[in-house]
Short mmCIF file of C-alpha atoms and ligand atoms in Angstrom, two decimals:
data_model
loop_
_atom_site.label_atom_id
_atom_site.label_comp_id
_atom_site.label_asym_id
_atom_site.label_seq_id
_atom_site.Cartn_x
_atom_site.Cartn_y
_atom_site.Cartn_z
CA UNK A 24 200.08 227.86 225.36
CA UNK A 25 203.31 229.16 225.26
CA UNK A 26 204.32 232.60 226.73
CA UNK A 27 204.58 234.09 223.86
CA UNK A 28 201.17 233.93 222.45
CA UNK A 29 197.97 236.48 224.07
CA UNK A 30 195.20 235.14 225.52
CA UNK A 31 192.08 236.67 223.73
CA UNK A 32 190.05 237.50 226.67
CA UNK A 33 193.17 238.98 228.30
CA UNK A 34 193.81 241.02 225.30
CA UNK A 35 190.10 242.42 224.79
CA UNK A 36 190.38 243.54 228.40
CA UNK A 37 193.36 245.11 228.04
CA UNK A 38 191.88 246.82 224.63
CA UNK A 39 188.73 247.67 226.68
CA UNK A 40 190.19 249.68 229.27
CA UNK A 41 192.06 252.17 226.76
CA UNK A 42 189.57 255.74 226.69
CA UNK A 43 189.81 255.21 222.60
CA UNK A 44 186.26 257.35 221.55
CA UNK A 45 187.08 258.95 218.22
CA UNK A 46 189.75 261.02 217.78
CA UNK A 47 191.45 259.63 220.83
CA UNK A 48 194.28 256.57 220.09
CA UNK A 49 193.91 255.82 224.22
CA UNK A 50 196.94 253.72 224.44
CA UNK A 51 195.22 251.05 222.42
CA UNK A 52 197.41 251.01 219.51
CA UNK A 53 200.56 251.06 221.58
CA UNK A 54 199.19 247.89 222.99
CA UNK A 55 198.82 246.65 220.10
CA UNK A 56 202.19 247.57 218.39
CA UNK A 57 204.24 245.79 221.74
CA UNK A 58 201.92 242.40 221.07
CA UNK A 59 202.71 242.47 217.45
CA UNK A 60 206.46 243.80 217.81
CA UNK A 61 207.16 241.34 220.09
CA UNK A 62 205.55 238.50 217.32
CA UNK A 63 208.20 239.45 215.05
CA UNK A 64 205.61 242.74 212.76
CA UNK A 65 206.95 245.51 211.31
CA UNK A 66 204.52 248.32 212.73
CA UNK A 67 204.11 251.79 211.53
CA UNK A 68 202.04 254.17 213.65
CA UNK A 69 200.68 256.75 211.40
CA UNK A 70 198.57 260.46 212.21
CA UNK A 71 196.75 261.47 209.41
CA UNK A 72 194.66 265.17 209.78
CA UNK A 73 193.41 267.82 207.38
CA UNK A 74 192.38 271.18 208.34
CA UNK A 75 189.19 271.36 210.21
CA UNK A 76 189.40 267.67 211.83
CA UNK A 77 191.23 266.33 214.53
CA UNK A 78 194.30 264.13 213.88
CA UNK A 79 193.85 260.61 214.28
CA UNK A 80 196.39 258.01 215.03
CA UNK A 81 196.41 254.15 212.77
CA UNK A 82 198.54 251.46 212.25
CA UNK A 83 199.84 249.35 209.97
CA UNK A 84 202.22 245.90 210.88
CA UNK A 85 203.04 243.72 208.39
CA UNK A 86 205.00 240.39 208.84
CA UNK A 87 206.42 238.08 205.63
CA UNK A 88 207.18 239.47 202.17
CA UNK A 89 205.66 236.92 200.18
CA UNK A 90 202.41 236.53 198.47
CA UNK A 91 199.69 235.41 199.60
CA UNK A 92 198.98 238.82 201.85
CA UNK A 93 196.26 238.31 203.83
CA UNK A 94 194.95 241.40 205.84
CA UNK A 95 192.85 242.03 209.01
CA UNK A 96 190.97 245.35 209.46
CA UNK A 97 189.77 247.20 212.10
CA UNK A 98 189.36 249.67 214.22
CA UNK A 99 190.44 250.70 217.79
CA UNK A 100 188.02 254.02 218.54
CA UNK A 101 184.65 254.11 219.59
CA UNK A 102 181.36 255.63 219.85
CA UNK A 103 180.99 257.56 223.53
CA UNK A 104 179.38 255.56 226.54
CA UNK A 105 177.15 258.06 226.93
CA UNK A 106 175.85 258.19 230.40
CA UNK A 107 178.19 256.28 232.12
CA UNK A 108 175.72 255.73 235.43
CA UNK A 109 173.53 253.84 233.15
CA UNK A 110 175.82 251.27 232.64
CA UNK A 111 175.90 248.38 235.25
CA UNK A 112 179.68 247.82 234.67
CA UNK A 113 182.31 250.64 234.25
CA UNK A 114 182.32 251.41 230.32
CA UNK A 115 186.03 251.28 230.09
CA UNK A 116 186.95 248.73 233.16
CA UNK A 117 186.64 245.56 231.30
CA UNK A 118 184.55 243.49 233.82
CA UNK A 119 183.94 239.30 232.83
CA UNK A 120 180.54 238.63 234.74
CA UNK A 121 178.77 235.54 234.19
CA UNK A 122 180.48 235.14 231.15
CA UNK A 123 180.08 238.28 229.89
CA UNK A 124 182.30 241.28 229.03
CA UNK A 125 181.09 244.35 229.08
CA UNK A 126 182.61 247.58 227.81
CA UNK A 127 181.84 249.44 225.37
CA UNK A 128 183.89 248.35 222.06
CA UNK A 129 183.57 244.72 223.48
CA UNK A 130 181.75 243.98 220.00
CA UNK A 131 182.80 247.22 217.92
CA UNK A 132 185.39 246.26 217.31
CA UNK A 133 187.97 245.98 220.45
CA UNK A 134 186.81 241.84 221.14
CA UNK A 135 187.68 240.93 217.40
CA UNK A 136 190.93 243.07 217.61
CA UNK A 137 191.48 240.91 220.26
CA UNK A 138 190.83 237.80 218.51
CA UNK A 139 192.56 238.62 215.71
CA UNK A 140 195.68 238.92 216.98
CA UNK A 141 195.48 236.19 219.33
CA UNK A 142 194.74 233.65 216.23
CA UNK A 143 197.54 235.36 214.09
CA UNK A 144 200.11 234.75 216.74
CA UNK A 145 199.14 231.43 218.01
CA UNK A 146 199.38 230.55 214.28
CA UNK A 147 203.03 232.22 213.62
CA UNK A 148 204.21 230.13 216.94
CA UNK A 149 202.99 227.00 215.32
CA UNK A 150 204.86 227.71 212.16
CA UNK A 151 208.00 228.48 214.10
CA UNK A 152 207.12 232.55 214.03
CA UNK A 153 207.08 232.86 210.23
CA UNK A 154 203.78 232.57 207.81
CA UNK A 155 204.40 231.25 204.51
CA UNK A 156 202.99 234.51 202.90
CA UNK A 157 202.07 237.79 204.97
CA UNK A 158 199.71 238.80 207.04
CA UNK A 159 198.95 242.29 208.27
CA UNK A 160 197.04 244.41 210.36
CA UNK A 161 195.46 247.80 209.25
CA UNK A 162 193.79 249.38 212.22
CA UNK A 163 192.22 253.18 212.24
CA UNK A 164 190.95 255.16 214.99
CA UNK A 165 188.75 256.83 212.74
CA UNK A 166 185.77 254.68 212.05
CA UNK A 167 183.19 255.79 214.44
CA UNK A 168 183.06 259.47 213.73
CA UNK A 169 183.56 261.28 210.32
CA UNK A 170 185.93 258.15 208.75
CA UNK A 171 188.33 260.73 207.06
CA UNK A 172 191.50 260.26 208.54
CA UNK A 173 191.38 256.65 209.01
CA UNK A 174 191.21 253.60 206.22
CA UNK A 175 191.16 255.84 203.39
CA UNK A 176 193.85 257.47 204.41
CA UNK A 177 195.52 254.44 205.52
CA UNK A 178 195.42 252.52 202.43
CA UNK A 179 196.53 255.30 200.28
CA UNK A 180 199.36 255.58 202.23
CA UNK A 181 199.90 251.59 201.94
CA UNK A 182 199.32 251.26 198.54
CA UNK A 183 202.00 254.17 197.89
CA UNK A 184 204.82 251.98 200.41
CA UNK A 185 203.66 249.05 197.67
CA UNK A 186 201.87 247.14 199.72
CA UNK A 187 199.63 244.50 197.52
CA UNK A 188 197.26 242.89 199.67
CA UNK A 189 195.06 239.47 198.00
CA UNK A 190 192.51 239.37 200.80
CA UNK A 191 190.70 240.96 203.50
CA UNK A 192 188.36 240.51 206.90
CA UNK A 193 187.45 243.10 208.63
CA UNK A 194 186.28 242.17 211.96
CA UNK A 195 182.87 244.69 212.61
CA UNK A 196 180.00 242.49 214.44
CA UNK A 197 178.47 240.78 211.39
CA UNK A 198 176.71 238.44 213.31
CA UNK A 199 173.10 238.37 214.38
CA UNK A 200 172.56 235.96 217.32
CA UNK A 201 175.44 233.86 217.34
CA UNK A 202 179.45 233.69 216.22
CA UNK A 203 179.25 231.69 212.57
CA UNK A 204 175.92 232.87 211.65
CA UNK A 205 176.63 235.46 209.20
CA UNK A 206 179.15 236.78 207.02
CA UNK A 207 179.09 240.25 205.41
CA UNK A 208 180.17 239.60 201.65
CA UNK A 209 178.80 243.28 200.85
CA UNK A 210 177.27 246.40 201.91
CA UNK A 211 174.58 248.73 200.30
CA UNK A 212 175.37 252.38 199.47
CA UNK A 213 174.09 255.35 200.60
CA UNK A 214 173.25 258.66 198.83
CA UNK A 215 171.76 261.49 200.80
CA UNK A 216 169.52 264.68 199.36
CA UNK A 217 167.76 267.76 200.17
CA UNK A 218 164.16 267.95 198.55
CA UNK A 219 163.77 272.09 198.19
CA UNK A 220 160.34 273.73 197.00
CA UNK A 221 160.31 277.52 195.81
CA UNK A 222 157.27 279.37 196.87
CA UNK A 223 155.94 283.14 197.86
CA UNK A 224 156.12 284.31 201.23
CA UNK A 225 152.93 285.98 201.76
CA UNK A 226 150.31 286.87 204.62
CA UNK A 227 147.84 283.47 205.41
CA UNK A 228 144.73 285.41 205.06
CA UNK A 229 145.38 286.40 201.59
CA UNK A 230 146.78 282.64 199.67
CA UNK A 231 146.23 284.71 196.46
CA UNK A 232 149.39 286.88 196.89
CA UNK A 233 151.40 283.96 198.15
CA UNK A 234 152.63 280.53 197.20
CA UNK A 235 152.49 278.13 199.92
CA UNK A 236 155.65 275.76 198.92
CA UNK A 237 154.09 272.91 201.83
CA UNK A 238 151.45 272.18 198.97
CA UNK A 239 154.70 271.44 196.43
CA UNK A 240 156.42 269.43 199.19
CA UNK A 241 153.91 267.09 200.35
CA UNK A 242 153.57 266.84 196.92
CA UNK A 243 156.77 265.80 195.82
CA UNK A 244 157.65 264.02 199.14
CA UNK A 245 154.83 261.27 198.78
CA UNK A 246 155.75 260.33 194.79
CA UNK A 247 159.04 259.63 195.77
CA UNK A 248 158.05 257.96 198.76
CA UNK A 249 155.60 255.70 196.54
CA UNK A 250 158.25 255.27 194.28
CA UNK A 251 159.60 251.68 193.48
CA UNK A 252 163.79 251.89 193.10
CA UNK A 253 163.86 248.20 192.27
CA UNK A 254 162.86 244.94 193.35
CA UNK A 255 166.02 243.66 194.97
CA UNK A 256 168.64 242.16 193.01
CA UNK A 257 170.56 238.76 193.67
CA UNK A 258 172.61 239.70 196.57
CA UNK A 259 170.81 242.29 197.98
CA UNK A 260 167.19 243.38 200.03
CA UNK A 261 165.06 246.47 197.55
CA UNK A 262 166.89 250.03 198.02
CA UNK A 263 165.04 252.01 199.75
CA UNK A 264 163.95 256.34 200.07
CA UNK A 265 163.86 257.29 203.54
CA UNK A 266 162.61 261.00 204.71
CA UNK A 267 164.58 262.17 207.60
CA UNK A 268 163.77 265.19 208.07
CA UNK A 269 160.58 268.38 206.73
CA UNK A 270 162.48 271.75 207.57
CA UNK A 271 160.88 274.89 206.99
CA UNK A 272 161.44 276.89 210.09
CA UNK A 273 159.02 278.92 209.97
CA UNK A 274 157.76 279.94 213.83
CA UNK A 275 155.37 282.72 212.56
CA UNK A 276 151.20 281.64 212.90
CA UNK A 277 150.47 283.67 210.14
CA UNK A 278 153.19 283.90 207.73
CA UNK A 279 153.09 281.22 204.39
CA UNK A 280 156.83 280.03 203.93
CA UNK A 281 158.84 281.47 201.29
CA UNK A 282 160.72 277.99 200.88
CA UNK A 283 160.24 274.34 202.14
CA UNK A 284 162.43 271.61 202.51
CA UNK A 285 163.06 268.07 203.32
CA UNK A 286 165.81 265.64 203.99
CA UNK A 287 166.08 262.02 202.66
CA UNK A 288 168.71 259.42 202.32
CA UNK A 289 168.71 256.53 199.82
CA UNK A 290 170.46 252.97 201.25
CA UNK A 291 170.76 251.67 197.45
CA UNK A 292 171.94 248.03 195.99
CA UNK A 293 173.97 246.98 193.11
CA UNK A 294 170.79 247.66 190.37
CA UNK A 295 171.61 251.37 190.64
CA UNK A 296 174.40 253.73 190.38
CA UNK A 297 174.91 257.19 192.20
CA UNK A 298 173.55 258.91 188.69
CA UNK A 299 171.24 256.56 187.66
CA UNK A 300 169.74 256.68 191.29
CA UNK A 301 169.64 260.88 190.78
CA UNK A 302 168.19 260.53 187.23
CA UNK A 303 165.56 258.08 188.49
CA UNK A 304 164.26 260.05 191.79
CA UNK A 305 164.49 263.41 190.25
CA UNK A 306 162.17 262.05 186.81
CA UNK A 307 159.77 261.34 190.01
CA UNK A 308 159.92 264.51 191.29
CA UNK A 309 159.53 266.11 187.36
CA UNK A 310 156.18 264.38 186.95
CA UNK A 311 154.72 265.24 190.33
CA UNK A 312 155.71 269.05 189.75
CA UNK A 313 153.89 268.74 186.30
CA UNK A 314 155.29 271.91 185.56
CA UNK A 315 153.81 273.77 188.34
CA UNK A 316 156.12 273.29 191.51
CA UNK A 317 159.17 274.91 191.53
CA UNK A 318 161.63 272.49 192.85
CA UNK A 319 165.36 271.21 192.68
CA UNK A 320 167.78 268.67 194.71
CA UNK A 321 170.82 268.87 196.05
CA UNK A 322 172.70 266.01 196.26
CA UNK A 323 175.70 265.25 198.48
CA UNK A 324 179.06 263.91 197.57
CA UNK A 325 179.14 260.14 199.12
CA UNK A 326 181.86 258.07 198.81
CA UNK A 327 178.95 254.97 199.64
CA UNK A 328 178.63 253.00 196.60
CA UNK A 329 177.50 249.19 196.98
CA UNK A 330 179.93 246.88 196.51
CA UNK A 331 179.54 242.51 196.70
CA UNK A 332 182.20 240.25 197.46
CA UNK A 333 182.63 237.77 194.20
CA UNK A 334 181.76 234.21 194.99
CA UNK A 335 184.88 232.14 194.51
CA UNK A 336 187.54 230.38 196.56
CA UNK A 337 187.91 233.01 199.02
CA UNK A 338 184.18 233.15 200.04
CA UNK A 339 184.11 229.34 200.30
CA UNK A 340 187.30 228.99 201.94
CA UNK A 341 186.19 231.48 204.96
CA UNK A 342 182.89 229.70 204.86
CA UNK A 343 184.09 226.03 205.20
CA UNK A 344 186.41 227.89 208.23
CA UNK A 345 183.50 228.85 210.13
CA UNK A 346 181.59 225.62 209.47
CA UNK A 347 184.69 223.59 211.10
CA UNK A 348 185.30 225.92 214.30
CA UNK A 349 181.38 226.94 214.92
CA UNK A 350 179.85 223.94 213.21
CA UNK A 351 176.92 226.65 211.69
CA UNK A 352 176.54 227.44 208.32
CA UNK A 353 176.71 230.98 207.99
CA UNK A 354 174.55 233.26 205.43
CA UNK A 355 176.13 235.55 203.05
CA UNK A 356 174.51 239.14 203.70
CA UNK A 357 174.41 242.57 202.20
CA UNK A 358 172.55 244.20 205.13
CA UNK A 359 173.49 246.98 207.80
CA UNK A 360 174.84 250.13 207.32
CA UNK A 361 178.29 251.12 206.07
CA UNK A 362 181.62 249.96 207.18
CA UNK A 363 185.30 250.56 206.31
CA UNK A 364 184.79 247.81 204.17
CA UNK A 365 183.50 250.59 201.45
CA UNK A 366 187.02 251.94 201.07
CA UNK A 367 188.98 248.33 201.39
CA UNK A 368 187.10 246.88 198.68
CA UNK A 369 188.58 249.22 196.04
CA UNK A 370 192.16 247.06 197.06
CA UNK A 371 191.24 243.53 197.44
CA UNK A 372 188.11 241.43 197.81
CA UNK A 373 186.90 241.62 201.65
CA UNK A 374 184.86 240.30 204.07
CA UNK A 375 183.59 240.80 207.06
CA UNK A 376 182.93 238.53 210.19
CA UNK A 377 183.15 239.57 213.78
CA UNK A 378 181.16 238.97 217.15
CA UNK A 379 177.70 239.41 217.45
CA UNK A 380 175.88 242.94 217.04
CA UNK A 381 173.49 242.70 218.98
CA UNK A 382 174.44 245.16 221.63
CA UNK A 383 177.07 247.47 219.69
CA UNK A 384 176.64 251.31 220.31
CA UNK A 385 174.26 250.47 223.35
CA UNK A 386 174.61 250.92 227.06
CA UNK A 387 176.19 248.05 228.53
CA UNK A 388 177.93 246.38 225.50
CA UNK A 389 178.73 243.18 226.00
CA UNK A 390 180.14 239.62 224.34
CA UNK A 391 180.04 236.44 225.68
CA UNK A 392 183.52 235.50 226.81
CA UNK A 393 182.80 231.94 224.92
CA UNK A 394 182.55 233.88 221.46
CA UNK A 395 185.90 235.52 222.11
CA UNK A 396 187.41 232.13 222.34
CA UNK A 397 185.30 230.72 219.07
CA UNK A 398 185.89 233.79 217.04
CA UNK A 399 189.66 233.19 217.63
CA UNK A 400 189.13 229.86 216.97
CA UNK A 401 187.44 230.82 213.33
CA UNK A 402 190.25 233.21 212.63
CA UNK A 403 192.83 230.40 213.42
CA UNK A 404 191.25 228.10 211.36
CA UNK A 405 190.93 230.65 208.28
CA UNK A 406 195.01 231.47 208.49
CA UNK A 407 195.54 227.61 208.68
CA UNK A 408 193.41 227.11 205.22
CA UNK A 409 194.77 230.50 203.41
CA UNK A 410 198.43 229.45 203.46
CA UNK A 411 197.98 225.30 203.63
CA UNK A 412 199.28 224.95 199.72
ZN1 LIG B 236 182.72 249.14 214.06
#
């Protein structure tokens, strides 16, 4: 390998020891702005804030002016170790043992960072530094925590420089149990609502001056937890009505509530939008009232719709590229929670494949130091097919 081009393992480490929990950049975007400098990238570091948040520092390198414009996405922050004497190597000190590397952002998302850039290089250096179309990388700080001065931000500011990108991977953990074994071609939304019952305060030794809202809730609570949204559709596992959270507050033995309430949040698929989703819960909660609970829902703004990757070339191509450098098949999934790939898909189809999730956001996250080198070797493989014509 010539000097030139990163060794992925090297790089992860490197990426690893950067402090980088959300809002803080850590040094790990200068690190990556000398690798991709040096390749020949334009890079822009940009800080995006809005009052009330902190600002957070992204990037953007793009090399080649020519279509096709393939992208890689990402992000640099993470979630917080946590207890950092639970770990049994140093969160941020990068440490290979056994084969292992443990930090945490080794699988979200530092290791396919890593990789990313690693492949993308190697492959300029075998075309003599220049790809026949462009390739870029879009990389937040901002994905961990409240995501609002990060992607979206990011590709607003992209798409008003004129940047047109054809196709995206994002590199979150899509994997299960091993590198090839599943791509994410979609992700389910998510809608969240407050559930709040109007009653009487009153004393609990006389019910007939008071309304107890509890009756109304419990009420309410289990139709729409017996209620169907749909049966799965072709992509995608049943949405589904989760209760989070009964708050009523209420620390007095003898006092009936004046007003109850409840938390829910609805992970929903492709059969439903955000207001047909609304109209269909709250029709459930307007026949259990029957006209005798006083009740209404608040819903909150989400910016979580579902969204599938069309099948097609692109789909196949990344497919038949993980066959050839894992030699698994990998499935097409809609599962997990949401990713940045919420916002990119509103720009160009994308997918996602990474490492393997199993230990992301835990104590002691780790990757095998072999998947670093075969999800470099995947990444490689799918810049080789994109520009071949
Ligand atoms: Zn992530």
């Amino acid at each position: 390998m010539p000097n030139s081009v990163p060794d992925p393992i090297v790089l992860a480490c490197d990426l690893l020891h950067c402090r980088t929990v959300t809002p803080a950049e850590g040094g790990a975007l200068a690190l990556i702005e000398v690798t991709l400098r040096g390749a020949g990238f334009t890079v822009h570091r940009v800080t995006f804030e809005e009052p009330g948040t902190a600002p957070v520092e992204n990037l953007y390198a793009r090399i080649g002016n020519k279509p096709p414009h393939l992208v890689f996405a990402g992000h640099t922050d993470v979630v917080p170790p946590g207890e950092e004497a639970k770990w049994s190597h140093p969160p941020f000190a990068g440490e290979i043992v056994d084969g292992m590397l443990y930090g945490r952002g080794a699988v979200d998302m530092k290791g396919a960072v890593a990789c990313a850039m690693a492949a993308t290089l190697d492959y300029l250096a075998a075309q003599g530094g220049a790809p026949k179309g462009s390739i870029s990388f879009l990389v937040t700080g901002d994905e961990e925590s409240i995501a609002v001065n990060g992607t979206v931000k990011l590709l607003q500011w992209a798409a008003e420089r004129g940047e047109k990108f054809d196709h995206c991977i994002l590199g979150e953990p899509s994997n299960a149990a091993a590198v090839g074994d599943t791509i994410k071609i979609g992700r389910r939304g998510s809608l969240n609502g407050v559930l709040t019952i109007a009653g009487k305060q009153g004393h609990v030794a006389y019910p007939q001056l008071a309304d107890n809202p509890v009756r109304g809730l419990v009420k309410l609570m289990s139709a729409m937890m017996a209620g169907t949204l749909d049966q799965g559709t072709r992509n995608f596992d049943p949405s589904n009505l989760e209760f989070t959270s009964i708050d009523i507050g209420n620390t007095t033995l003898n006092l009936i509530p004046g007003e109850a309430r409840a938390r829910f949040n609805i992970r929903f698929n492709d059969a439903h939008s955000q207001n047909s989703l609304k109209t269909l819960v709250e029709r459930w909660a307007q026949d259990a009232a029957a006209n005798s609970i006083r009740w209404r829902i608040d819903w909150e703004p989400s910016n979580a719709d579902p969204f599938v990757a069309k099948p097609g070339q692109f789909v196949d191509l990344v497919v038949e590229a993980i066959k050839e450098a894992t030699g698994r098949t990998p499935k097409l999934s809609t599962t997990g929670g949401t990713s940045d790939a919420r916002f990119i898909t509103h720009y160009c189809p994308v997918l996602e494949f990474g490492l393997v999730g199993q230990t992301m956001h835990q104590v002691d996250e780790r990757t095998a130091v072999a998947d670093l080198t075969m999800l470099t070797a995947v990444y490689r493989t799918i810049l080789e097919r994109y520009f071949k014509t």
